[in-house]
Amino acid sequence: MALRKTHFVVVLLGLAMILPRALAQEPDAEQTAAQLMQPAEPAIEKGLAFLVERQRDDGSFASRNMGGNPAVVALGGIAMLSSGSSPGRGPYGDQLDRSIDYLVKSTQANGFISPADQATHGPMYGHGFATLYLAEVYGMTDRDDLREALARAVNIIVKSQNSEGGWRYQPQPLDADLSVTICQIMALRAARNAGIEVPNETVDACIEYVRKCQNPDGGFSYMLNQRSSMFPRSAAGVVALYSAGIYEGPEIERGLGYLDRFQPRPGQVSNQSHYYYGQYYGAQAMWHAGGNRWQTWYTGIRDSLLATQGAGGAWSDGVAPEYATAMACIILQLPNNVLPIFQR
């Protein structure tokens, strides 16, 4: 009995020494995130203010060609969610409600999120981002129409997966490419996180497709029969693996090693193809990787974005200023760790 008491006392003394150090680490981690974001805070506020200014009463944005695109509306909503607001609550609560209204009303009877008056190339992109967004806000609101729309949107993703395990521009199980596929697997992961049923076989087939798209250099091909690697789709490929639940292994290490070659630096923006798309996924990949890799990447992309923001708070590219601004604000706010889909 004496030995047991002695052992118990030793354990308590050990805990008394360890616990204060362990508890002290948590504020340090939070301070690090705050320090990373601090230089970007004014730019984020200006960017979100620009999105608020550009949002129409129906929830879409003002750009003539892409303002009503479901992907642009959804990304604008995700940028506002990333600040800590939620539907009906916070500085952007009303704007979030309007964007949800727009996407729910744009959901067709078969579950496809595509406004009747918006003819776009590759509508599954819009559907994927919109489904992701609706899954993220599901649970923050008690709207019955949201659950119904989300369940139908997930169902059409499942039904349109092709025999290779991927998705393409239209909601039909024909061909597939990695870029569209990553939009769908992220949407499915968010939906599953929200409690919507997603078949395991759908996820398993997608993982196999993504793995087959990886090249020996660690990058990813656009399609199985087009084997060249490029940064934007390679960043998406790594995030696809993370989203499917693969957090370590040779494919992750090869993918991160390939992305390391594209460390962002100030001034390297406008001349890069699909810049915001690539950095949206690149930042997420490094966020999941964590450690020095993440901090180095975030500092680089943060300073690059700060150097290119317009005087009115917007970022711009060939798609729409609302798209580029939403992407930039999402990237800059990743350290907030607010949204389930971005959490480690």
CSV table of C-alpha atoms in Angstrom, one decimal, residues 19-270:
chain,number,residue,atom,x,y,z
A,19,LEU,CA,0.0,20.7,-16.8
A,20,PRO,CA,1.1,24.4,-16.4
A,21,ARG,CA,3.4,24.0,-19.4
A,22,ALA,CA,0.8,22.2,-21.4
A,23,LEU,CA,-1.9,24.8,-20.6
A,24,ALA,CA,0.5,27.6,-21.4
A,25,GLN,CA,1.0,26.3,-24.9
A,26,GLU,CA,-2.6,26.9,-26.0
A,27,PRO,CA,-2.5,30.8,-25.7
A,28,ASP,CA,0.9,30.7,-27.5
A,29,ALA,CA,-0.7,28.8,-30.5
A,30,GLU,CA,-3.5,31.3,-30.6
A,31,GLN,CA,-1.1,34.2,-30.4
A,32,THR,CA,0.8,32.8,-33.3
A,33,ALA,CA,-2.3,32.7,-35.5
A,34,ALA,CA,-3.1,36.2,-34.4
A,35,GLN,CA,0.3,37.4,-35.2
A,36,LEU,CA,0.2,35.8,-38.7
A,37,MET,CA,-3.1,37.5,-39.5
A,38,GLN,CA,-2.5,40.9,-37.9
A,39,PRO,CA,-0.9,42.5,-40.9
A,40,ALA,CA,-3.8,41.3,-43.1
A,41,GLU,CA,-6.7,42.5,-40.8
A,42,PRO,CA,-7.2,45.9,-42.5
A,43,ALA,CA,-7.1,44.3,-46.0
A,44,ILE,CA,-9.6,41.6,-44.9
A,45,GLU,CA,-12.0,44.2,-43.6
A,46,LYS,CA,-11.8,46.2,-46.8
A,47,GLY,CA,-12.2,43.1,-48.9
A,48,LEU,CA,-15.3,42.0,-47.0
A,49,ALA,CA,-16.7,45.5,-47.2
A,50,PHE,CA,-16.3,45.4,-51.0
A,51,LEU,CA,-18.3,42.1,-51.1
A,52,VAL,CA,-21.1,43.6,-49.0
A,53,GLU,CA,-21.2,46.7,-51.3
A,54,ARG,CA,-21.4,44.5,-54.4
A,55,GLN,CA,-24.1,42.1,-53.1
A,56,ARG,CA,-27.5,42.5,-54.6
A,57,ASP,CA,-30.8,42.2,-52.6
A,58,ASP,CA,-31.3,38.7,-54.1
A,59,GLY,CA,-27.9,37.5,-52.8
A,60,SER,CA,-26.1,37.5,-56.1
A,61,PHE,CA,-23.3,40.0,-56.9
A,62,ALA,CA,-23.1,42.9,-59.2
A,63,SER,CA,-20.7,41.6,-61.9
A,64,ARG,CA,-22.8,41.2,-65.1
A,65,ASN,CA,-21.4,37.9,-66.3
A,66,MET,CA,-20.4,36.0,-63.1
A,67,GLY,CA,-22.2,37.8,-60.3
A,68,GLY,CA,-25.0,35.2,-60.2
A,69,ASN,CA,-22.7,32.2,-60.6
A,70,PRO,CA,-23.3,29.8,-57.7
A,71,ALA,CA,-19.6,29.4,-57.2
A,72,VAL,CA,-19.0,33.1,-56.8
A,73,VAL,CA,-22.0,33.6,-54.5
A,74,ALA,CA,-20.9,30.6,-52.4
A,75,LEU,CA,-17.3,31.8,-52.2
A,76,GLY,CA,-18.5,35.2,-51.1
A,77,GLY,CA,-20.5,33.6,-48.4
A,78,ILE,CA,-17.5,31.4,-47.3
A,79,ALA,CA,-15.4,34.5,-47.0
A,80,MET,CA,-17.9,36.1,-44.7
A,81,LEU,CA,-18.3,32.9,-42.7
A,82,SER,CA,-14.6,32.8,-42.2
A,83,SER,CA,-14.7,36.1,-40.3
A,84,GLY,CA,-16.9,34.5,-37.6
A,85,SER,CA,-20.3,35.6,-38.7
A,86,SER,CA,-23.1,33.1,-39.2
A,87,PRO,CA,-26.6,33.3,-40.9
A,88,GLY,CA,-28.6,36.1,-39.2
A,89,ARG,CA,-25.8,36.8,-36.7
A,90,GLY,CA,-22.7,39.0,-36.7
A,91,PRO,CA,-21.7,41.8,-39.0
A,92,TYR,CA,-22.4,39.8,-42.2
A,93,GLY,CA,-25.4,37.8,-40.9
A,94,ASP,CA,-27.9,39.5,-43.3
A,95,GLN,CA,-25.6,39.0,-46.3
A,96,LEU,CA,-25.2,35.3,-45.5
A,97,ASP,CA,-29.0,34.9,-45.3
A,98,ARG,CA,-29.3,36.5,-48.7
A,99,SER,CA,-26.7,34.2,-50.3
A,100,ILE,CA,-28.3,31.1,-48.8
A,101,ASP,CA,-31.7,32.3,-50.2
A,102,TYR,CA,-30.2,32.7,-53.6
A,103,LEU,CA,-28.6,29.3,-53.8
A,104,VAL,CA,-31.7,27.5,-52.3
A,105,LYS,CA,-33.9,29.2,-54.9
A,106,SER,CA,-31.4,28.2,-57.6
A,107,THR,CA,-31.6,24.5,-56.7
A,108,GLN,CA,-33.5,22.7,-59.4
A,109,ALA,CA,-36.0,19.9,-58.8
A,110,ASN,CA,-33.3,17.3,-59.4
A,111,GLY,CA,-30.9,18.9,-57.0
A,112,PHE,CA,-28.7,20.7,-59.4
A,113,ILE,CA,-27.7,24.2,-58.2
A,114,SER,CA,-27.8,26.2,-61.3
A,115,PRO,CA,-29.9,29.4,-61.9
A,116,ALA,CA,-32.1,29.2,-65.0
A,117,ASP,CA,-30.8,32.5,-66.3
A,118,GLN,CA,-27.1,31.7,-65.7
A,119,ALA,CA,-25.6,29.8,-68.6
A,120,THR,CA,-22.0,29.0,-67.6
A,121,HIS,CA,-19.2,26.8,-68.8
A,122,GLY,CA,-18.7,23.9,-66.4
A,123,PRO,CA,-21.7,24.3,-64.1
A,124,MET,CA,-20.6,21.5,-61.8
A,125,TYR,CA,-17.9,23.9,-60.5
A,126,GLY,CA,-20.7,26.1,-59.3
A,127,HIS,CA,-22.7,23.2,-58.0
A,128,GLY,CA,-19.7,21.9,-56.0
A,129,PHE,CA,-18.8,25.2,-54.4
A,130,ALA,CA,-22.5,25.9,-53.6
A,131,THR,CA,-23.1,22.5,-52.1
A,132,LEU,CA,-19.9,23.0,-49.9
A,133,TYR,CA,-21.2,26.4,-48.7
A,134,LEU,CA,-24.7,25.1,-47.9
A,135,ALA,CA,-23.2,22.2,-46.0
A,136,GLU,CA,-21.1,24.7,-44.0
A,137,VAL,CA,-24.1,26.8,-43.0
A,138,TYR,CA,-26.3,23.8,-42.3
A,139,GLY,CA,-26.6,23.5,-38.6
A,140,MET,CA,-26.2,27.2,-38.1
A,141,THR,CA,-29.8,27.7,-39.1
A,142,ASP,CA,-33.0,25.7,-38.7
A,143,ARG,CA,-34.3,26.2,-42.2
A,144,ASP,CA,-36.1,23.1,-43.5
A,145,ASP,CA,-35.6,24.2,-47.1
A,146,LEU,CA,-31.9,24.2,-46.6
A,147,ARG,CA,-31.7,20.6,-45.6
A,148,GLU,CA,-33.9,19.6,-48.5
A,149,ALA,CA,-31.8,21.5,-51.0
A,150,LEU,CA,-28.6,20.2,-49.5
A,151,ALA,CA,-29.7,16.6,-49.6
A,152,ARG,CA,-30.8,16.8,-53.2
A,153,ALA,CA,-27.5,18.6,-54.1
A,154,VAL,CA,-25.5,15.8,-52.6
A,155,ASN,CA,-27.6,13.2,-54.3
A,156,ILE,CA,-26.9,14.5,-57.7
A,157,ILE,CA,-23.2,14.6,-57.0
A,158,VAL,CA,-23.3,10.9,-56.0
A,159,LYS,CA,-25.3,10.0,-59.1
A,160,SER,CA,-23.1,11.9,-61.6
A,161,GLN,CA,-19.8,10.3,-60.5
A,162,ASN,CA,-18.3,8.5,-63.5
A,163,SER,CA,-16.8,5.0,-63.7
A,164,GLU,CA,-13.3,6.4,-63.1
A,165,GLY,CA,-14.4,7.9,-59.8
A,166,GLY,CA,-14.4,11.5,-60.8
A,167,TRP,CA,-16.7,14.3,-62.2
A,168,ARG,CA,-16.7,16.6,-65.1
A,169,TYR,CA,-18.5,19.8,-66.2
A,170,GLN,CA,-22.0,18.5,-66.5
A,171,PRO,CA,-24.0,16.4,-63.9
A,172,GLN,CA,-23.6,13.3,-66.0
A,173,PRO,CA,-21.5,10.2,-65.3
A,174,LEU,CA,-19.4,10.5,-68.5
A,175,ASP,CA,-15.8,11.7,-68.3
A,176,ALA,CA,-13.9,13.3,-65.4
A,177,ASP,CA,-11.1,15.8,-64.6
A,178,LEU,CA,-9.3,16.5,-61.3
A,179,SER,CA,-10.3,20.1,-61.1
A,180,VAL,CA,-14.1,19.5,-61.0
A,181,THR,CA,-13.6,16.4,-58.9
A,182,ILE,CA,-12.0,18.2,-56.1
A,183,CYS,CA,-15.0,20.6,-55.9
A,184,GLN,CA,-17.3,17.6,-55.5
A,185,ILE,CA,-15.2,15.7,-52.9
A,186,MET,CA,-14.9,18.8,-50.7
A,187,ALA,CA,-18.7,19.3,-51.0
A,188,LEU,CA,-19.3,15.7,-50.0
A,189,ARG,CA,-16.9,15.9,-47.1
A,190,ALA,CA,-18.6,19.1,-45.8
A,191,ALA,CA,-22.0,17.4,-46.2
A,192,ARG,CA,-20.9,14.3,-44.3
A,193,ASN,CA,-19.5,16.5,-41.6
A,194,ALA,CA,-23.0,18.1,-41.4
A,195,GLY,CA,-24.7,14.7,-41.0
A,196,ILE,CA,-25.8,14.2,-44.6
A,197,GLU,CA,-25.4,10.6,-45.8
A,198,VAL,CA,-22.6,10.1,-48.3
A,199,PRO,CA,-21.9,6.5,-49.6
A,200,ASN,CA,-18.5,5.1,-48.7
A,201,GLU,CA,-18.1,3.7,-52.2
A,202,THR,CA,-18.4,7.2,-53.7
A,203,VAL,CA,-15.6,8.5,-51.5
A,204,ASP,CA,-13.4,5.4,-52.1
A,205,ALA,CA,-13.8,5.6,-55.9
A,206,CYS,CA,-12.9,9.3,-55.8
A,207,ILE,CA,-9.7,8.6,-53.7
A,208,GLU,CA,-8.6,6.0,-56.3
A,209,TYR,CA,-9.2,8.4,-59.1
A,210,VAL,CA,-7.2,11.2,-57.4
A,211,ARG,CA,-4.3,8.8,-56.7
A,212,LYS,CA,-4.2,7.7,-60.3
A,213,CYS,CA,-3.9,11.4,-61.4
A,214,GLN,CA,-0.7,11.9,-59.4
A,215,ASN,CA,2.5,11.9,-61.5
A,216,PRO,CA,5.9,10.7,-60.5
A,217,ASP,CA,7.1,14.3,-59.8
A,218,GLY,CA,4.4,14.6,-57.1
A,219,GLY,CA,2.2,16.9,-59.2
A,220,PHE,CA,-1.2,16.0,-60.6
A,221,SER,CA,-2.6,15.6,-64.1
A,222,TYR,CA,-5.7,17.3,-65.3
A,223,MET,CA,-7.2,14.0,-66.6
A,224,LEU,CA,-5.9,10.4,-66.6
A,225,ASN,CA,-4.9,10.7,-70.3
A,226,GLN,CA,-3.3,14.1,-69.8
A,227,ARG,CA,-0.2,13.5,-67.6
A,228,SER,CA,1.5,16.9,-67.3
A,229,SER,CA,1.7,18.5,-63.8
A,230,MET,CA,0.7,22.1,-63.0
A,231,PHE,CA,0.5,23.9,-59.7
A,232,PRO,CA,-3.2,24.9,-59.5
A,233,ARG,CA,-4.5,21.4,-60.1
A,234,SER,CA,-1.7,19.8,-58.0
A,235,ALA,CA,-2.6,22.0,-55.1
A,236,ALA,CA,-6.2,20.8,-55.6
A,237,GLY,CA,-5.1,17.2,-55.8
A,238,VAL,CA,-3.3,17.4,-52.4
A,239,VAL,CA,-6.4,19.0,-50.8
A,240,ALA,CA,-8.6,16.2,-52.4
A,241,LEU,CA,-6.6,13.6,-50.6
A,242,TYR,CA,-6.8,15.5,-47.3
A,243,SER,CA,-10.6,16.0,-47.8
A,244,ALA,CA,-11.0,12.2,-48.4
A,245,GLY,CA,-9.3,11.5,-45.1
A,246,ILE,CA,-5.7,10.8,-46.2
A,247,TYR,CA,-3.5,12.9,-43.9
A,248,GLU,CA,-0.2,11.2,-44.4
A,249,GLY,CA,1.6,8.8,-46.7
A,250,PRO,CA,3.8,8.9,-49.8
A,251,GLU,CA,1.3,10.6,-52.0
A,252,ILE,CA,0.9,13.4,-49.5
A,253,GLU,CA,4.6,13.9,-49.1
A,254,ARG,CA,5.2,13.8,-52.9
A,255,GLY,CA,2.4,16.3,-53.4
A,256,LEU,CA,3.7,18.7,-50.8
A,257,GLY,CA,7.2,18.4,-52.2
A,258,TYR,CA,5.9,19.4,-55.6
A,259,LEU,CA,4.0,22.4,-54.1
A,260,ASP,CA,7.1,23.6,-52.3
A,261,ARG,CA,8.5,24.6,-55.6
A,262,PHE,CA,5.8,27.3,-55.9
A,263,GLN,CA,6.3,29.1,-52.7
A,264,PRO,CA,4.4,32.4,-53.2
A,265,ARG,CA,6.2,35.7,-53.0
A,266,PRO,CA,5.1,39.3,-53.4
A,267,GLY,CA,4.7,40.4,-57.0
A,268,GLN,CA,4.1,36.9,-58.5
A,269,VAL,CA,0.4,37.2,-59.1
A,270,SER,CA,-1.0,38.5,-62.4
